[in-house]
CSV table of N, CA and C in Angstrom, one decimal:
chain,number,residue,atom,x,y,z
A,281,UNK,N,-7.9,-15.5,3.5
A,281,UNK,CA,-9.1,-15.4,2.8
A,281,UNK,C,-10.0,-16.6,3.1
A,282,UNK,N,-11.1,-16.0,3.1
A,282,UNK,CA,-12.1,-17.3,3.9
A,282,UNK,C,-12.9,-17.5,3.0
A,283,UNK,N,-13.8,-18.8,2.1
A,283,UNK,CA,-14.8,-18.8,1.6
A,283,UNK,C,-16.3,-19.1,2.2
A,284,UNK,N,-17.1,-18.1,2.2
A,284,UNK,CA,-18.4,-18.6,3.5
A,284,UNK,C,-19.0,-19.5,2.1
A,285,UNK,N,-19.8,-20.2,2.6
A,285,UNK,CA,-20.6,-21.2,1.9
A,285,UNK,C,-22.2,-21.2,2.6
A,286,UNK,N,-23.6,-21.3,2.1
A,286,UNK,CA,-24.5,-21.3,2.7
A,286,UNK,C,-25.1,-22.1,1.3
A,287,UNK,N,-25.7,-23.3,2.2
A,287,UNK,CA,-26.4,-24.2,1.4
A,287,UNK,C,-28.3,-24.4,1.9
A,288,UNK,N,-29.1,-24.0,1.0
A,288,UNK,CA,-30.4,-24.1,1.8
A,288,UNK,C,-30.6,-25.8,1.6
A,289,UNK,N,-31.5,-26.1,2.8
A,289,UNK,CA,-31.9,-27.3,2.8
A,289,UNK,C,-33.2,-27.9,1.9
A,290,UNK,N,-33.7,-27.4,1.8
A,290,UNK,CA,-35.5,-27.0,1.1
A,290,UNK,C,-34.8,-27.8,-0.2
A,291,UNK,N,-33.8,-26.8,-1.1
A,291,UNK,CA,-34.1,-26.9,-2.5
A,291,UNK,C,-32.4,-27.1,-2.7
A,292,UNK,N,-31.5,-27.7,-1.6
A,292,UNK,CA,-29.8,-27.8,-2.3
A,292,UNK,C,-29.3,-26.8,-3.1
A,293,UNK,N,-29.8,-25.8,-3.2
A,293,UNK,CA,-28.9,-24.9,-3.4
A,293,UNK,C,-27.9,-24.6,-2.7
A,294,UNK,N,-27.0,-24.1,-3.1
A,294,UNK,CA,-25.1,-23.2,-2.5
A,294,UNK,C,-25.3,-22.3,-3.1
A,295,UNK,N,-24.8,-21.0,-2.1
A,295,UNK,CA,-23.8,-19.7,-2.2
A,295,UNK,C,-23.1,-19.6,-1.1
A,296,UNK,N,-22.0,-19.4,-2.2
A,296,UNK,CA,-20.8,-19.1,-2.0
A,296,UNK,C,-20.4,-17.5,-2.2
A,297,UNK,N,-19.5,-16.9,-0.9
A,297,UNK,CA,-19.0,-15.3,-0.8
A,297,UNK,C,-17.3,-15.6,-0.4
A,298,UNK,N,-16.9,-14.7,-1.3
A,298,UNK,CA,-15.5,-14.8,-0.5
A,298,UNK,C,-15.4,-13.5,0.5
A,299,UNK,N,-14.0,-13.7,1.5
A,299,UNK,CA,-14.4,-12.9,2.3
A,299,UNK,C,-13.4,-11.7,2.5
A,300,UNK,N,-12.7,-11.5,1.4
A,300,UNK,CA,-12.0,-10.4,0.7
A,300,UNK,C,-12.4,-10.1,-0.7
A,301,UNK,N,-12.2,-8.9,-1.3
A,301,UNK,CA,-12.6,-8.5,-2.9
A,301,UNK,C,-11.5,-8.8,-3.4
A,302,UNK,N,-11.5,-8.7,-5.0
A,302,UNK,CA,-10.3,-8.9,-5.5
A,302,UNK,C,-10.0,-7.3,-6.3
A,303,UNK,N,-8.7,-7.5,-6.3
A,303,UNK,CA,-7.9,-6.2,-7.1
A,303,UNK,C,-6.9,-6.3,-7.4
A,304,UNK,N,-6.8,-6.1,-9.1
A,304,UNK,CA,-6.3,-6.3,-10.2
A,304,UNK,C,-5.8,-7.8,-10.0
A,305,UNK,N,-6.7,-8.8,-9.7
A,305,UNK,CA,-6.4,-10.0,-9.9
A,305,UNK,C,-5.9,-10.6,-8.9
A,306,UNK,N,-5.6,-10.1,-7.8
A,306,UNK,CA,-5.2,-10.5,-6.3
A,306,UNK,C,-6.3,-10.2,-5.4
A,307,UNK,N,-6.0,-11.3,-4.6
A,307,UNK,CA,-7.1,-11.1,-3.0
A,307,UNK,C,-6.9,-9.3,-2.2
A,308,UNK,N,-7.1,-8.8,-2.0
A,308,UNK,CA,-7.4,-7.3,-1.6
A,308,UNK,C,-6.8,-7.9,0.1
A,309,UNK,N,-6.9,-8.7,0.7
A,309,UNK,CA,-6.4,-9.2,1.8
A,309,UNK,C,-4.8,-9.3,1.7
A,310,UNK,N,-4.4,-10.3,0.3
A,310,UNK,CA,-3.1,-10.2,0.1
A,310,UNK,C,-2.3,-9.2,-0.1
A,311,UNK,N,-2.6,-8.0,-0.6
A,311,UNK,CA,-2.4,-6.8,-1.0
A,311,UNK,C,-1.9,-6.2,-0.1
A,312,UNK,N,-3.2,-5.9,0.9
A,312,UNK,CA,-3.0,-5.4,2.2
A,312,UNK,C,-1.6,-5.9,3.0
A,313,UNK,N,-2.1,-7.0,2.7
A,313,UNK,CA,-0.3,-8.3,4.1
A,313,UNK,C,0.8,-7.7,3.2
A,314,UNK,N,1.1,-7.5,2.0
A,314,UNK,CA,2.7,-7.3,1.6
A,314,UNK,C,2.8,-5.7,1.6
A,315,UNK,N,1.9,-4.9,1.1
A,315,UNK,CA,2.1,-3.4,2.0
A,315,UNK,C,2.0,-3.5,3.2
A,316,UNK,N,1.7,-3.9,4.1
A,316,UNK,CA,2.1,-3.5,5.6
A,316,UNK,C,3.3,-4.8,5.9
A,317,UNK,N,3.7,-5.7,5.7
A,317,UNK,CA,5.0,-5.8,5.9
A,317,UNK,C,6.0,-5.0,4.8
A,318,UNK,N,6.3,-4.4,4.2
A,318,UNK,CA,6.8,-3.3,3.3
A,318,UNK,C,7.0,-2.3,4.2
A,319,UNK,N,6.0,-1.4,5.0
A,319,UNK,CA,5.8,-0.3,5.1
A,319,UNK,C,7.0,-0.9,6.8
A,320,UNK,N,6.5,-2.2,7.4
A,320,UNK,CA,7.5,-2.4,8.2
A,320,UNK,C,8.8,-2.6,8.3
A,321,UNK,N,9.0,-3.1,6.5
A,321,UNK,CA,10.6,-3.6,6.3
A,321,UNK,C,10.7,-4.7,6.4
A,322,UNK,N,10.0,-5.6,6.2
A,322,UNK,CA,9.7,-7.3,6.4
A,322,UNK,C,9.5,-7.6,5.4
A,323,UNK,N,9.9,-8.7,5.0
A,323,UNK,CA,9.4,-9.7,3.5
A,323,UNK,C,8.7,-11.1,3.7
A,324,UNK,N,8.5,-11.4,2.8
A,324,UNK,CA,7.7,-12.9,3.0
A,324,UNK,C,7.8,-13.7,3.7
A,325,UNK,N,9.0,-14.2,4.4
A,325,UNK,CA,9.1,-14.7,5.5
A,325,UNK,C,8.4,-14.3,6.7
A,326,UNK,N,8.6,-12.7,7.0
A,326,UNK,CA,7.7,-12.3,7.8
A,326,UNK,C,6.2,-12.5,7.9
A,327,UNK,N,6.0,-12.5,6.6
A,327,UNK,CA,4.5,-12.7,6.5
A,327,UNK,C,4.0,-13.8,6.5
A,328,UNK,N,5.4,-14.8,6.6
A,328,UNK,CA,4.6,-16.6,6.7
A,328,UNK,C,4.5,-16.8,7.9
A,329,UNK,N,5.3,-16.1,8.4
A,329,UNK,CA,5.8,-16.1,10.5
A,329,UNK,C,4.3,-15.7,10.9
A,330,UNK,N,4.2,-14.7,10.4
A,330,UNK,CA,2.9,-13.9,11.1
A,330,UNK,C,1.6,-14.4,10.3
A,331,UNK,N,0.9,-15.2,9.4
A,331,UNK,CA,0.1,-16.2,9.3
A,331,UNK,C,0.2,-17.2,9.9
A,332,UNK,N,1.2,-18.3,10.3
A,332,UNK,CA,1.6,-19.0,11.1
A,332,UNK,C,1.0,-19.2,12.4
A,333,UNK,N,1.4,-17.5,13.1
A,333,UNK,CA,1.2,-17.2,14.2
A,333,UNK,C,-0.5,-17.6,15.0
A,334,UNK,N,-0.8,-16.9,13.3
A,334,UNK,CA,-2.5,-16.4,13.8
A,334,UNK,C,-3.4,-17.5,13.0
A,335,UNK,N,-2.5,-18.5,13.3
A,335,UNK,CA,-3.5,-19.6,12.5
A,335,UNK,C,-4.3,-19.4,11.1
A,336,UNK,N,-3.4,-18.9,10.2
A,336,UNK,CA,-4.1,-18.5,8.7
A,336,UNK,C,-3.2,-19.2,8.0
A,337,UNK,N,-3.5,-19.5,6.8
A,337,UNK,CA,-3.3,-20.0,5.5
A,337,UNK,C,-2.0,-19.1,5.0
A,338,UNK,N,-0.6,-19.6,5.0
A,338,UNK,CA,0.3,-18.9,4.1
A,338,UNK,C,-0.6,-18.4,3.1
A,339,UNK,N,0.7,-16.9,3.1
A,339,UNK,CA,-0.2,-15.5,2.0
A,339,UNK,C,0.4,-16.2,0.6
A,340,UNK,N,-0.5,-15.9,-0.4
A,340,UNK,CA,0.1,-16.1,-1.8
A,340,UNK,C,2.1,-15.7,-1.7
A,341,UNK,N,2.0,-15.7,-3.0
A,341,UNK,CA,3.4,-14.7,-3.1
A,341,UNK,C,3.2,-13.5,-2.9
A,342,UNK,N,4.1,-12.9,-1.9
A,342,UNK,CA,4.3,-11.3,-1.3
A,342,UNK,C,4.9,-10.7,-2.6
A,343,UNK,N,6.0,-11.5,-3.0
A,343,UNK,CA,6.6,-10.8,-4.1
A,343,UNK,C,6.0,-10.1,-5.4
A,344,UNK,N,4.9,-10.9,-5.6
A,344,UNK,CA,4.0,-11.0,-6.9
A,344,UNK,C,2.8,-9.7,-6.9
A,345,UNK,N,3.1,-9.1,-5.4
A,345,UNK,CA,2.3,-7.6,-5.3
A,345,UNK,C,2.8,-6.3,-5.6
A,346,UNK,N,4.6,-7.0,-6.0
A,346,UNK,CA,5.2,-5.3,-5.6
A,346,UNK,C,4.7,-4.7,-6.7
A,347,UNK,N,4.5,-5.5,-8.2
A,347,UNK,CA,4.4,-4.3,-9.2
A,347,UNK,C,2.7,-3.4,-8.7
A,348,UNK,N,2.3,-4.2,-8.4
A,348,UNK,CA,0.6,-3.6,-7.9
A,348,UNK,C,0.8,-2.3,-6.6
A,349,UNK,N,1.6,-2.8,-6.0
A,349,UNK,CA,1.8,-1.8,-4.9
A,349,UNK,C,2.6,-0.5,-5.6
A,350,UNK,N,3.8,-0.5,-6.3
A,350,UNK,CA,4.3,0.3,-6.8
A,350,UNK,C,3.6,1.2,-7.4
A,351,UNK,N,2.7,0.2,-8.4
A,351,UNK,CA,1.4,1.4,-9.2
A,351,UNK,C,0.8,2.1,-8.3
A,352,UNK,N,0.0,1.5,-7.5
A,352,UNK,CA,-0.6,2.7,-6.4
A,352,UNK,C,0.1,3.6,-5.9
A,353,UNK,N,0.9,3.3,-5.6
A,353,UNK,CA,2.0,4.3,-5.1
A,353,UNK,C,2.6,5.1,-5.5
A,354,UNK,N,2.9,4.8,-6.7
A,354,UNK,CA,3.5,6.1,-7.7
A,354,UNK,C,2.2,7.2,-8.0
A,355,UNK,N,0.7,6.4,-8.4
A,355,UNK,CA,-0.3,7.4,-8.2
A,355,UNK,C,-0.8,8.4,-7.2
A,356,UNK,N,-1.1,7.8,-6.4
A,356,UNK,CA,-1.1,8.3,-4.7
A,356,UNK,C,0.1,9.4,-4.5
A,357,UNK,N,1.6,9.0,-4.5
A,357,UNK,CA,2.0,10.2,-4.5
A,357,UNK,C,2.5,11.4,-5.0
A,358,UNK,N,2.1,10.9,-6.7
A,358,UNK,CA,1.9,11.9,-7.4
A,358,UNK,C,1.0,12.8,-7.3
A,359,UNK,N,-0.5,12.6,-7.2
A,359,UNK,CA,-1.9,13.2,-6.6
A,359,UNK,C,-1.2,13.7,-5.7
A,360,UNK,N,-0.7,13.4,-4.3
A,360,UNK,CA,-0.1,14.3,-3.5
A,360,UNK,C,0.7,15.4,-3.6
A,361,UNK,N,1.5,14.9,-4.3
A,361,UNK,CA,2.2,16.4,-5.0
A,361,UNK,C,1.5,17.3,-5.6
A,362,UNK,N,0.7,16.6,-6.5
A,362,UNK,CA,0.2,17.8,-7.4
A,362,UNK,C,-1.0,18.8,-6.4
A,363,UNK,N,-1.7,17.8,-5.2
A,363,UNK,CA,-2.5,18.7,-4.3
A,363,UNK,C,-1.5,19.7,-3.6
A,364,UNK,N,-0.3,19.4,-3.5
A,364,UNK,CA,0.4,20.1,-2.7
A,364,UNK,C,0.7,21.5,-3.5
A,365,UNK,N,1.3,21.2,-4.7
A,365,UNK,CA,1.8,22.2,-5.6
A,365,UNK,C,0.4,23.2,-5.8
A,366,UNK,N,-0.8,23.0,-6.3
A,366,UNK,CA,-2.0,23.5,-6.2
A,366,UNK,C,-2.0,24.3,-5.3
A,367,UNK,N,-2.0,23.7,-4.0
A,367,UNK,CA,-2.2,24.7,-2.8
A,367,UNK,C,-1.4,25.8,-2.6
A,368,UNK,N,-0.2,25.8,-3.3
A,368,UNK,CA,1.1,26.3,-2.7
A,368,UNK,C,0.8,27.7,-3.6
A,369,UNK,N,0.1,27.3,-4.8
A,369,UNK,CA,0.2,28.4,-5.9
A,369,UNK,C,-1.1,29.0,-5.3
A,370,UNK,N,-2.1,28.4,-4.9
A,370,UNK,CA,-3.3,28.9,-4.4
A,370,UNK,C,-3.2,30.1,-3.1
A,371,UNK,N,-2.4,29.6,-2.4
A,371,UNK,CA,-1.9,30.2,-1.2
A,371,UNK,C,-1.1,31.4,-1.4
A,372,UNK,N,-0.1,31.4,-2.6
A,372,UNK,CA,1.2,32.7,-2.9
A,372,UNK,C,0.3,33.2,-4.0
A,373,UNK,N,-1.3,33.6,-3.6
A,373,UNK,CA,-1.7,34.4,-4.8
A,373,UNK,C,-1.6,34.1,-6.2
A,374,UNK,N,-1.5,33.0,-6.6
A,374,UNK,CA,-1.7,32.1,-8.0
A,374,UNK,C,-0.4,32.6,-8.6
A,375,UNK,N,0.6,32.6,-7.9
A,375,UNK,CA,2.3,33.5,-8.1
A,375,UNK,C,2.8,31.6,-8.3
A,376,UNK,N,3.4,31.2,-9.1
A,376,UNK,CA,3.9,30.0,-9.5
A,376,UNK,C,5.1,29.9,-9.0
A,377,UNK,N,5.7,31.0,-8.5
A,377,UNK,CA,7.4,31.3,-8.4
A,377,UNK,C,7.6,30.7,-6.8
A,378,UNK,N,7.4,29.8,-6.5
A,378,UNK,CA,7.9,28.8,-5.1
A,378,UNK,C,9.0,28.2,-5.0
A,379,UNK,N,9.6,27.9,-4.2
A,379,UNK,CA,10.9,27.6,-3.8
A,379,UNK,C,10.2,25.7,-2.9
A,380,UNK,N,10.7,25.1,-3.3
A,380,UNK,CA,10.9,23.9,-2.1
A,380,UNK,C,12.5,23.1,-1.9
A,381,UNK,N,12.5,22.7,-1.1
A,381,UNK,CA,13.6,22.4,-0.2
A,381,UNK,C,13.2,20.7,0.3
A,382,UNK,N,14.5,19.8,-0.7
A,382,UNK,CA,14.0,18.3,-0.2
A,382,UNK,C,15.0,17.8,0.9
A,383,UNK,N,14.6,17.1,1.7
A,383,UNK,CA,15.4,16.0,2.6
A,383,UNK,C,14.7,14.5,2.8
A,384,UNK,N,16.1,13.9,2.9
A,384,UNK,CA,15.3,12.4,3.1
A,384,UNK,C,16.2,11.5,4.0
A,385,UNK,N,15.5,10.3,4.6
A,385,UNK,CA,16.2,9.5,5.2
A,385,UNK,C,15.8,8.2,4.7
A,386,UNK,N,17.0,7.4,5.5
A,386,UNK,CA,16.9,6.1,5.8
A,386,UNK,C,16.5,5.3,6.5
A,387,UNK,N,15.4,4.0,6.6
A,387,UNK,CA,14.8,3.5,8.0
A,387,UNK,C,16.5,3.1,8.4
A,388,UNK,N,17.3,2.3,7.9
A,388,UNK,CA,18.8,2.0,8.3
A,388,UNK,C,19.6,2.6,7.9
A,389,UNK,N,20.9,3.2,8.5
A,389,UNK,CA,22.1,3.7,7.9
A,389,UNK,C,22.5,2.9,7.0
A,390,UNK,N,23.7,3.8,6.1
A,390,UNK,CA,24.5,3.1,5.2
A,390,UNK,C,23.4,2.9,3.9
A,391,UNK,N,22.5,3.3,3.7
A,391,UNK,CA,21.2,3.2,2.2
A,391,UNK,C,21.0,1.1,1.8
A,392,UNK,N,21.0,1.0,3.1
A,392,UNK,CA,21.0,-0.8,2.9
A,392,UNK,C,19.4,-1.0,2.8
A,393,UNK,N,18.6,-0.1,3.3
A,393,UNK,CA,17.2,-0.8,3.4
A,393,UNK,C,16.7,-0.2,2.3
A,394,UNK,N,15.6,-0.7,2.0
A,394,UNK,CA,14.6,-0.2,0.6
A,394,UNK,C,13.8,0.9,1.3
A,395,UNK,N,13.5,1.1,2.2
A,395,UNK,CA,12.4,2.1,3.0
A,395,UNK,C,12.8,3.4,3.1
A,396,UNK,N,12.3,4.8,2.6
A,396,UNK,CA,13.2,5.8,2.8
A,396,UNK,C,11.7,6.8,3.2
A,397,UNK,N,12.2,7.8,3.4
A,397,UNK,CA,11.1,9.1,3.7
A,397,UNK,C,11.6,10.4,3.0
A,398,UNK,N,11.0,11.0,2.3
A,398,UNK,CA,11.3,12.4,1.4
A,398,UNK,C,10.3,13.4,2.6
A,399,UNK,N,11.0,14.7,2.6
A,399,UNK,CA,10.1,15.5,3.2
A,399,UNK,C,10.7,16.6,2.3
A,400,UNK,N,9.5,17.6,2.1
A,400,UNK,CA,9.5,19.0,1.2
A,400,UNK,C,9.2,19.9,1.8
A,401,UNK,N,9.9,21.2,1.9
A,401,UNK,CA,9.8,22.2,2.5
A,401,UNK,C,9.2,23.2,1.9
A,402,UNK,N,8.2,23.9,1.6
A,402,UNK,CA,8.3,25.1,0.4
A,402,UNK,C,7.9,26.2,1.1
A,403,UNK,N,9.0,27.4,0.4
A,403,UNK,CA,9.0,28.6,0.2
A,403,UNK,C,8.8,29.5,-0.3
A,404,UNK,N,7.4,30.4,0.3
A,404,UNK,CA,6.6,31.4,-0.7
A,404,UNK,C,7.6,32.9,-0.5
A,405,UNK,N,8.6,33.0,-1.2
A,405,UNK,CA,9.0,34.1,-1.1
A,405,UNK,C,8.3,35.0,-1.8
């Protein structure tokens, strides 16, 4: 996160903009860096490697986003479900009686990684 500064000369005044928003109390930039190393399977190390890299300022704590990330995420894919289920009854003639079918994986064998994928099948019999 960058702070721009603009100072007029006439009359000494400063403004100041930062150059991320904030959300729920965190930089919206930091948010961003620990869901996409997440969605990679990388942790904070990763993400000091890769500030490092690109000449940026170590990220706050990565750790300190998961409860923020989780919230969104439990929203998001609940709203997904429920547009799904919506559709499904909308589609079988407003008939509620659907069948679905789950499977899931692992990004690594053996259930060692935190990263998984749910997929749902459903069936308008």
């Amino acid at each position: 996160m960058c702070e721009f500064s603009l100072q007029r000369i006439n009359c000494g005044q400063a403004t100041s903009v930062m150059s991320s928003d904030m959300a729920n109390g965190f930089d919206e930039i930091n948010i961003r860096l620990a869901y996409g190393m997440r969605c990679i399977g990388k942790c904070n190390s990763a993400a000091k490697t890769f500030c490092a890299i690109m000449n940026l300022p170590p990220p706050a704590k990565v750790e300190r986003c998961n409860d923020i990330l989780l919230s969104i995420l439990i929203r998001v894919s609940s709203e997904s479900m429920r547009n799904a289920v919506e559709d499904s009854v909308k589609n079988n003639n407003s008939n509620m009686d659907i069948t679905a079918y789950f499977d899931g994986n692992w990004q690594k064998r053996g259930h060692t990684s935190l990263n998984g994928v749910v997929i749902c099948y459903i069936s308008r019999d």
